[in-house]
Short mmCIF file of C-alpha atoms in Angstrom, two decimals:
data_model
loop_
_atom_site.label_atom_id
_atom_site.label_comp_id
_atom_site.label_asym_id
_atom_site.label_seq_id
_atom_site.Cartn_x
_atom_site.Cartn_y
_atom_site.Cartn_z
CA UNK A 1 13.90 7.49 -62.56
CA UNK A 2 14.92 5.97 -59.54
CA UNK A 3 18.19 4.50 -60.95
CA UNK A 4 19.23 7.79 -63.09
CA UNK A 5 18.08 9.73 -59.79
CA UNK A 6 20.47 6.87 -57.55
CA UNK A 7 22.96 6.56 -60.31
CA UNK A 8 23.53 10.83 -59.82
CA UNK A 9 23.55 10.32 -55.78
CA UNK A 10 26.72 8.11 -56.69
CA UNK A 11 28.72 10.37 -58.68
CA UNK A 12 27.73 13.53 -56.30
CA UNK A 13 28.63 11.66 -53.43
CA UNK A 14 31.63 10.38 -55.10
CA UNK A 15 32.52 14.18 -55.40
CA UNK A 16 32.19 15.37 -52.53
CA UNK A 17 34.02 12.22 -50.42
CA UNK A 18 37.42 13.54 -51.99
CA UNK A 19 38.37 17.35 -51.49
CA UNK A 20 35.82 18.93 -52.87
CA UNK A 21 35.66 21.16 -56.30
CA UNK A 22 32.91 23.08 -56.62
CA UNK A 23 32.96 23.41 -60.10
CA UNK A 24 32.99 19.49 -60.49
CA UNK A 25 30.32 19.74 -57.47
CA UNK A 26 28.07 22.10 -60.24
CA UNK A 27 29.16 20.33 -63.25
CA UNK A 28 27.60 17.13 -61.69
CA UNK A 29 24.50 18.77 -61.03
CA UNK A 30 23.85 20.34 -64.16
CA UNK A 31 24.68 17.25 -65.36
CA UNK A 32 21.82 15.55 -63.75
CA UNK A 33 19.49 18.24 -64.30
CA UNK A 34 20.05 17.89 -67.96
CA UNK A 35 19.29 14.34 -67.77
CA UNK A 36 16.51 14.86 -66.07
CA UNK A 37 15.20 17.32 -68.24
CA UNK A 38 15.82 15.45 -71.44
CA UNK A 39 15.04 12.13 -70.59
CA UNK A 40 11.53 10.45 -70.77
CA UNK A 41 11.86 9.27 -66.91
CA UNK A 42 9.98 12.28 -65.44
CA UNK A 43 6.65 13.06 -67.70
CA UNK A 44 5.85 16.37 -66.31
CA UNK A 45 8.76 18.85 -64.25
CA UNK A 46 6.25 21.12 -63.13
CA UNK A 47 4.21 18.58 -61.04
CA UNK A 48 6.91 16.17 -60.53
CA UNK A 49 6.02 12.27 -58.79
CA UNK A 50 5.86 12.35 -55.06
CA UNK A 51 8.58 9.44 -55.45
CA UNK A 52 10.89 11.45 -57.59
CA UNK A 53 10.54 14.71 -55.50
CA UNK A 54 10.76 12.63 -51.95
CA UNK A 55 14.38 10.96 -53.71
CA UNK A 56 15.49 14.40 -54.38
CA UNK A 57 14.73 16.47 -51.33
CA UNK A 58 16.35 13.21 -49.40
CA UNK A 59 19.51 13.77 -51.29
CA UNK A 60 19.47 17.03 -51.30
CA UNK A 61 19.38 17.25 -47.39
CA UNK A 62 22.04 14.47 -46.92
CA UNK A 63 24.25 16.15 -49.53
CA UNK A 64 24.03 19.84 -47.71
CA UNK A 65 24.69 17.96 -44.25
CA UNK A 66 27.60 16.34 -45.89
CA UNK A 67 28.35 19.89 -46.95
CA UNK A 68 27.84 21.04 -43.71
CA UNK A 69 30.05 18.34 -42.16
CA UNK A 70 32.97 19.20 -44.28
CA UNK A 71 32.67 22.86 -43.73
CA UNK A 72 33.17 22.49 -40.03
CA UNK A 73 36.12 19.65 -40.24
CA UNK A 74 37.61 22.08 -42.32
CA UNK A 75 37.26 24.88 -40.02
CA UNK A 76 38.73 22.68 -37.17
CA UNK A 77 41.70 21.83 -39.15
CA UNK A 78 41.97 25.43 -40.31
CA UNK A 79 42.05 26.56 -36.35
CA UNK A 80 44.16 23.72 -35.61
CA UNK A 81 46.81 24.39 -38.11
CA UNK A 82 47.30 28.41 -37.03
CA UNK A 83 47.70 26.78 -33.34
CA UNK A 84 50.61 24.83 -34.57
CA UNK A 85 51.58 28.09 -37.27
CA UNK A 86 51.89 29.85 -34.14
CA UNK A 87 53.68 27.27 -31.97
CA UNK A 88 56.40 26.53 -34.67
CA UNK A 89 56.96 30.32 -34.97
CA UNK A 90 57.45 30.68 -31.23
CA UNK A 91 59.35 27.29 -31.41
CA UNK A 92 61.89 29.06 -34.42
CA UNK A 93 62.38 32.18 -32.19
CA UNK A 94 63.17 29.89 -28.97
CA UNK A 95 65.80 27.90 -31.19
CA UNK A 96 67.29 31.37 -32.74
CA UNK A 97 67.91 32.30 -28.78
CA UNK A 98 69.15 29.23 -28.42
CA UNK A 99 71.26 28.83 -30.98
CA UNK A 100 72.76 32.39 -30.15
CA UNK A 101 73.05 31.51 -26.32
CA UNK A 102 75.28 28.36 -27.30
CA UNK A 103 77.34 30.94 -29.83
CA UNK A 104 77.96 33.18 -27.18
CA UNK A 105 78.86 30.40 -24.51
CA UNK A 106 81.30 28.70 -27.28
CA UNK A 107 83.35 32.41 -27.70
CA UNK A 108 83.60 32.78 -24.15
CA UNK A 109 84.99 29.43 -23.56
CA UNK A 110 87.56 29.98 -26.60
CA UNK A 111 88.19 33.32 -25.07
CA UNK A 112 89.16 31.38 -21.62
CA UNK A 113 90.78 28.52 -22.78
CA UNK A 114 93.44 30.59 -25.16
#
């Protein structure tokens, strides 16, 4: 049990160190439950080993604070990239001044030098 229960761990974790799909994310996990379900490894689901249920809330709670972890890295990026969204934006209208200043400045010297 151990080893089909580790073996699953893997391939979640695997899953969820990349960007994560949820649908791969629940594929997994069906996957395992089926498994687990059809295999001879756990005798009785209803009362299930102390082991087997200790492996599983212990995976569960490092895979939601992996979860967890991702969410908010995401959310900083996702606040840090509007910051620079906004500062490029400001940064193109600057430029457009810019470049408009240096038009202007360019007639008026043709204008003087003719």
């Amino acid at each position: 049990l151990k080893r089909a229960v580790d073996s699953h761990v893997l391939r979640l974790t695997s899953i969820l160190d990349g960007p994560v799909s949820f649908d791969r994310l629940a594929s997994a996990i069906q996957a395992m439950d089926v498994e687990l379900r059809n295999s001879d490894l756990m005798p009785s689901l209803a009362v299930p080993a102390d082991g087997a249920y200790n492996v599983l809330r212990t995976s569960l709670t490092e895979t939601q604070k992996r979860c967890q972890d991702l969410n908010t890295e995401m959310l900083r990026i996702a606040e840090a990239n509007e910051e620079l969204h906004t500062s490029l934006r400001s940064m193109k209208g600057t430029n457009r001044r810019l470049v408009e200043e240096v038009q202007k400045q360019t007639e008026e010297l043709s204008h003087l030098t003719q």
